[in-house]
PDB file of C-alpha atoms in Angstrom:
ATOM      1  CA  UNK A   1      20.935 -29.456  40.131  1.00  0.00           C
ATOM      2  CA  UNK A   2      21.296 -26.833  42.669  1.00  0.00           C
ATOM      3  CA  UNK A   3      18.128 -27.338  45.091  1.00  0.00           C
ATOM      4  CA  UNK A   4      16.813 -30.189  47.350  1.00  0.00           C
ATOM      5  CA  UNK A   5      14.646 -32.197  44.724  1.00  0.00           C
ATOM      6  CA  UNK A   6      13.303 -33.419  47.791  1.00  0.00           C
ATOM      7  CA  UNK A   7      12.428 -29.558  49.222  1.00  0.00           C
ATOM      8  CA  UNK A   8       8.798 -29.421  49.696  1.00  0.00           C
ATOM      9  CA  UNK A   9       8.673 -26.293  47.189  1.00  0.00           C
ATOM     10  CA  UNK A  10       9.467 -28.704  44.856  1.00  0.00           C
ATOM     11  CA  UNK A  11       6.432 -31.084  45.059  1.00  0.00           C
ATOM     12  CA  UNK A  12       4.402 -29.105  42.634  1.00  0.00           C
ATOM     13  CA  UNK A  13       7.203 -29.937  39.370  1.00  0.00           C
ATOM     14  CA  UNK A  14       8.783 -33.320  40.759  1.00  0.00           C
ATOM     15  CA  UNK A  15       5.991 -35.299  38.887  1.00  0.00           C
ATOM     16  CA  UNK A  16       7.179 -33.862  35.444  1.00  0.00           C
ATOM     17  CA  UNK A  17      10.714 -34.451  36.387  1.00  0.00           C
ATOM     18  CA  UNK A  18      10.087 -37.667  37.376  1.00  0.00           C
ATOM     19  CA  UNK A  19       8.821 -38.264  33.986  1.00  0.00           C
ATOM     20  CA  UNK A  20      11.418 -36.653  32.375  1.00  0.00           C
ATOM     21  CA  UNK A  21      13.798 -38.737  34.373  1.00  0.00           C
ATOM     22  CA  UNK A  22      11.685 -41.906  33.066  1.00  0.00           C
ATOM     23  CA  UNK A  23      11.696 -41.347  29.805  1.00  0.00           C
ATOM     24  CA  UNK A  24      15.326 -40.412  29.822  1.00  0.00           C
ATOM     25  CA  UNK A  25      16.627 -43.995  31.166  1.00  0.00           C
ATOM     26  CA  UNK A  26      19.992 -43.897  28.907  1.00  0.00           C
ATOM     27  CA  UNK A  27      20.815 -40.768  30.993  1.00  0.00           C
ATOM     28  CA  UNK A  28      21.872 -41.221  34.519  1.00  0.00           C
ATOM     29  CA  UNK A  29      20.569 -39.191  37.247  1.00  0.00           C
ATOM     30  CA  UNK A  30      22.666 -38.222  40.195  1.00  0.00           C
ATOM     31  CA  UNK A  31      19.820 -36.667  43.267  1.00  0.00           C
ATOM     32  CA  UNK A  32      21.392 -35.192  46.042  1.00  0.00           C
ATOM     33  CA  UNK A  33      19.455 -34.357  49.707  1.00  0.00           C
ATOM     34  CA  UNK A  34      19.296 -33.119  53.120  1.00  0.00           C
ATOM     35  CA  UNK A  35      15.454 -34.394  53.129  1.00  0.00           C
ATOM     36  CA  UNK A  36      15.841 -37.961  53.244  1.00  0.00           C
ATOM     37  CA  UNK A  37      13.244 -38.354  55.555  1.00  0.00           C
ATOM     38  CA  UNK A  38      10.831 -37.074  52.663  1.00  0.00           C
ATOM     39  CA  UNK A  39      11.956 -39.518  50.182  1.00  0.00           C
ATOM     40  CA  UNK A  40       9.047 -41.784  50.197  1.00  0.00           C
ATOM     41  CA  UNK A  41       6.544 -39.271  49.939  1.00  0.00           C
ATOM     42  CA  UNK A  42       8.294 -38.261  47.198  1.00  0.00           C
ATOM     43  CA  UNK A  43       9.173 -41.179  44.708  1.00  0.00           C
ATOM     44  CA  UNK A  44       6.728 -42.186  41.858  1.00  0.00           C
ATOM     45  CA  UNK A  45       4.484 -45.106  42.233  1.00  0.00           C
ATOM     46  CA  UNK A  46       6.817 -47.465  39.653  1.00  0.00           C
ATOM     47  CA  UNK A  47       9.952 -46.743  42.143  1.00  0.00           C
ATOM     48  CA  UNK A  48       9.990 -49.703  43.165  1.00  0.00           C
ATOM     49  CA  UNK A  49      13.295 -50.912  44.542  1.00  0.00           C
ATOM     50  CA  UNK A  50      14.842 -47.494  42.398  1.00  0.00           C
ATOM     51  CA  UNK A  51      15.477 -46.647  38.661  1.00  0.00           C
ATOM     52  CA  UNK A  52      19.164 -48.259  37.469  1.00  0.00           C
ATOM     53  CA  UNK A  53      19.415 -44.668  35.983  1.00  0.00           C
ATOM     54  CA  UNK A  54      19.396 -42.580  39.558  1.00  0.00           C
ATOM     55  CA  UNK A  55      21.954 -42.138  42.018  1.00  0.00           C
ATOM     56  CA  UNK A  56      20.221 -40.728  45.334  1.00  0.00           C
ATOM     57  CA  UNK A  57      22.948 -38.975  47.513  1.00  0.00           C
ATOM     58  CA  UNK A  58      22.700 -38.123  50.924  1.00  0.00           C
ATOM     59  CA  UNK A  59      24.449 -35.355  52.724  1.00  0.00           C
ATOM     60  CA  UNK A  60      25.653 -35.088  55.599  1.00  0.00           C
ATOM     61  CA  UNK A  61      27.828 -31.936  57.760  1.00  0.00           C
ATOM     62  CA  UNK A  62      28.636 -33.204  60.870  1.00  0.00           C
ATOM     63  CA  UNK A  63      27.890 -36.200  63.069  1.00  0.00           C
ATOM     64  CA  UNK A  64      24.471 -35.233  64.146  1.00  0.00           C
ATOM     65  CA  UNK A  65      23.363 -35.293  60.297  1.00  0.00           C
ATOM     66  CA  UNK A  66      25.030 -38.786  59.952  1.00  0.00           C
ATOM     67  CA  UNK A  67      22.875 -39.788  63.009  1.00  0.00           C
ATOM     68  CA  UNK A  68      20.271 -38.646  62.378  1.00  0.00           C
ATOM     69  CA  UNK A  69      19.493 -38.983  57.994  1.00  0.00           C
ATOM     70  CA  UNK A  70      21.662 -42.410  57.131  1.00  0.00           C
ATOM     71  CA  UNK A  71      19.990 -44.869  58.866  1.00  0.00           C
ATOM     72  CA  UNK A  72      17.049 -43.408  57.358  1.00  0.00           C
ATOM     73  CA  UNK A  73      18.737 -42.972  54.032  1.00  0.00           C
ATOM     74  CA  UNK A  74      20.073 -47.054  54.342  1.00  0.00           C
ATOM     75  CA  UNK A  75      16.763 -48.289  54.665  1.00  0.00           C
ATOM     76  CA  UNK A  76      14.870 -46.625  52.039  1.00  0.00           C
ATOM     77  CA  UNK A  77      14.381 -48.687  48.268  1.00  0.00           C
ATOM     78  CA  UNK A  78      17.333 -47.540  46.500  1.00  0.00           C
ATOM     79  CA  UNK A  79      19.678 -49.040  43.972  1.00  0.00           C
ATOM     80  CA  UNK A  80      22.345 -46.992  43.744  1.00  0.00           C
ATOM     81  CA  UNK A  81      23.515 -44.773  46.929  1.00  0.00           C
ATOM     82  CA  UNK A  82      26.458 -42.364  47.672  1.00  0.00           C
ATOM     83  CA  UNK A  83      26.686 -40.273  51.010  1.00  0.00           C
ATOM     84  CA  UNK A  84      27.564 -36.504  50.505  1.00  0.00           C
ATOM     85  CA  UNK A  85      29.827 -35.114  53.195  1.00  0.00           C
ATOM     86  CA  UNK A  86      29.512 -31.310  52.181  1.00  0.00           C
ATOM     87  CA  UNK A  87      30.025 -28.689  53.222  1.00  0.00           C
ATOM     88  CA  UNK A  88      32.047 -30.991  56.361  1.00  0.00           C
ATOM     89  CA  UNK A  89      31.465 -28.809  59.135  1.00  0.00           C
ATOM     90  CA  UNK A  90      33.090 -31.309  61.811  1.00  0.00           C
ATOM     91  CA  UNK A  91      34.419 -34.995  61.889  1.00  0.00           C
ATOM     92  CA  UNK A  92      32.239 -37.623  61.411  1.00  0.00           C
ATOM     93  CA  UNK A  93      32.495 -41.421  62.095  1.00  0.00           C
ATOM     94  CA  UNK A  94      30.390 -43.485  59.813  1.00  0.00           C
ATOM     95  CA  UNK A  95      32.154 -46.625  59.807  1.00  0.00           C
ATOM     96  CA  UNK A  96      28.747 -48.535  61.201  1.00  0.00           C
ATOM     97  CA  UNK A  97      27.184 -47.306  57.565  1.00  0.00           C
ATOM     98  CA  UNK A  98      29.875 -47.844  55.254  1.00  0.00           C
ATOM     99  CA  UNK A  99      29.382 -51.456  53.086  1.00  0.00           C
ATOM    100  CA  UNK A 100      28.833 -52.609  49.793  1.00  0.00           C
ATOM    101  CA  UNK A 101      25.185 -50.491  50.024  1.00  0.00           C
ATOM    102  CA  UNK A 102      27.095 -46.922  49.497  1.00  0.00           C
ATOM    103  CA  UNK A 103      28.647 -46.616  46.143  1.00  0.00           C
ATOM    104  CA  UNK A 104      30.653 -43.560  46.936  1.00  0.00           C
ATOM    105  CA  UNK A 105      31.682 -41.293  49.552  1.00  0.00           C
ATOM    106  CA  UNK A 106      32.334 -37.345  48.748  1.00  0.00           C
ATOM    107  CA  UNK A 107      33.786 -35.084  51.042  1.00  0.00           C
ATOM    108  CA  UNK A 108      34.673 -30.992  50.726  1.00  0.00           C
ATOM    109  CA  UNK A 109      34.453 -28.115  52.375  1.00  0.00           C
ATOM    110  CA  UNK A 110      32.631 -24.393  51.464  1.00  0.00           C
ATOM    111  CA  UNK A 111      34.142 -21.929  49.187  1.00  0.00           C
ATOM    112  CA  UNK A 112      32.906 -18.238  48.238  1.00  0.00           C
ATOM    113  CA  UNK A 113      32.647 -15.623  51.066  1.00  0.00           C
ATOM    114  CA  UNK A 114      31.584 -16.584  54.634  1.00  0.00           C
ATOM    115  CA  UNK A 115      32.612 -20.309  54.313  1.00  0.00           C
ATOM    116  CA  UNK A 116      32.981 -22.302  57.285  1.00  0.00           C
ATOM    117  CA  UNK A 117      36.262 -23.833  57.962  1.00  0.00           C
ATOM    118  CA  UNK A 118      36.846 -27.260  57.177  1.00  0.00           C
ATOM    119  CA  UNK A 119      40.146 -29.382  58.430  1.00  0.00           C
ATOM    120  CA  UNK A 120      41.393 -31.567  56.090  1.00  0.00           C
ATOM    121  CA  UNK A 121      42.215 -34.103  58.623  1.00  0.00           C
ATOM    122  CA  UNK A 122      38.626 -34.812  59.007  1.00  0.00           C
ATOM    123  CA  UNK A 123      38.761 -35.381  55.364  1.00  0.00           C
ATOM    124  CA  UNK A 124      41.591 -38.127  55.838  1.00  0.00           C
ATOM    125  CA  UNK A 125      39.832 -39.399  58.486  1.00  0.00           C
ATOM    126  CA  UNK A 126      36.848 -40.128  56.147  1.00  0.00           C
ATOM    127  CA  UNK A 127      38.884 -41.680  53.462  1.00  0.00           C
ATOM    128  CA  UNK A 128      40.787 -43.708  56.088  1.00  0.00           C
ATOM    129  CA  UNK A 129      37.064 -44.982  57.150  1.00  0.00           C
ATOM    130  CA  UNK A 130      36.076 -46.087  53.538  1.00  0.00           C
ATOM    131  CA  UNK A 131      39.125 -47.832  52.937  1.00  0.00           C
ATOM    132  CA  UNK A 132      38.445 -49.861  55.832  1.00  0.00           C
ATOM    133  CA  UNK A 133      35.390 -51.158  54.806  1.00  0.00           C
ATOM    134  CA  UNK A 134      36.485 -51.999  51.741  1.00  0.00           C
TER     135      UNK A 134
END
């Protein structure tokens, strides 16, 4: 819940969570990453188009990230999709990715000691970009 399931330190145990995540289809499975780009390399061999019972999330800080990981993350087999926008380190436009493909859009900022400021109008701005595509 708290690490990349998609961090390459992780390849050694994703197979056995992959099962468990399987075997478990009445439980559903929220995955959230900065590694898109590994995804494939990562799925099981029955992924097929994705599992009804996992929602892969992709985050994204600022409008580099968004450049650079959701057209990636858009054209990757997945059922269920919802873009991450934590912690949001700067305003991003993502209207050109928004559509009935992303199931939900989350934005926040950093809390504990050292966090990064985030402006909330960025976090309006988001909103008011969802809304707009419907």
């Amino acid at each position: 819940m708290t690490s990349d399931f998609f961090l390459k330190e992780a390849d050694p145990w994703r197979e056995g969570a992959w099962d468990i995540i399987r075997i478990r289809s009445d439980v559903h499975f929220t995955i959230i990453t900065k590694r898109i780009t590994r995804f494939l390399q990562c799925i099981p061999g029955d992924w097929g188009v994705g599992w009804p019972n996992v929602r892969i999330c992709c985050t994204v800080e600022d409008q580099q990230a968004a450049e650079e990981r959701l057209p990636v993350f858009l054209s990757l087999p997945i059922r269920e999709r919802a873009i991450i926008c934590e912690p949001l380190l700067s305003p991003i436009h993502m209207e050109s990715w928004l559509g009935p493909d992303i199931a939900q859009v989350v934005a926040g900022g950093e809390s504990g000691p050292g966090a990064r400021p985030c402006n909330f109008d960025w976090i309006l701005d988001i909103r008011r970009q969802c809304v707009e595509a419907g």
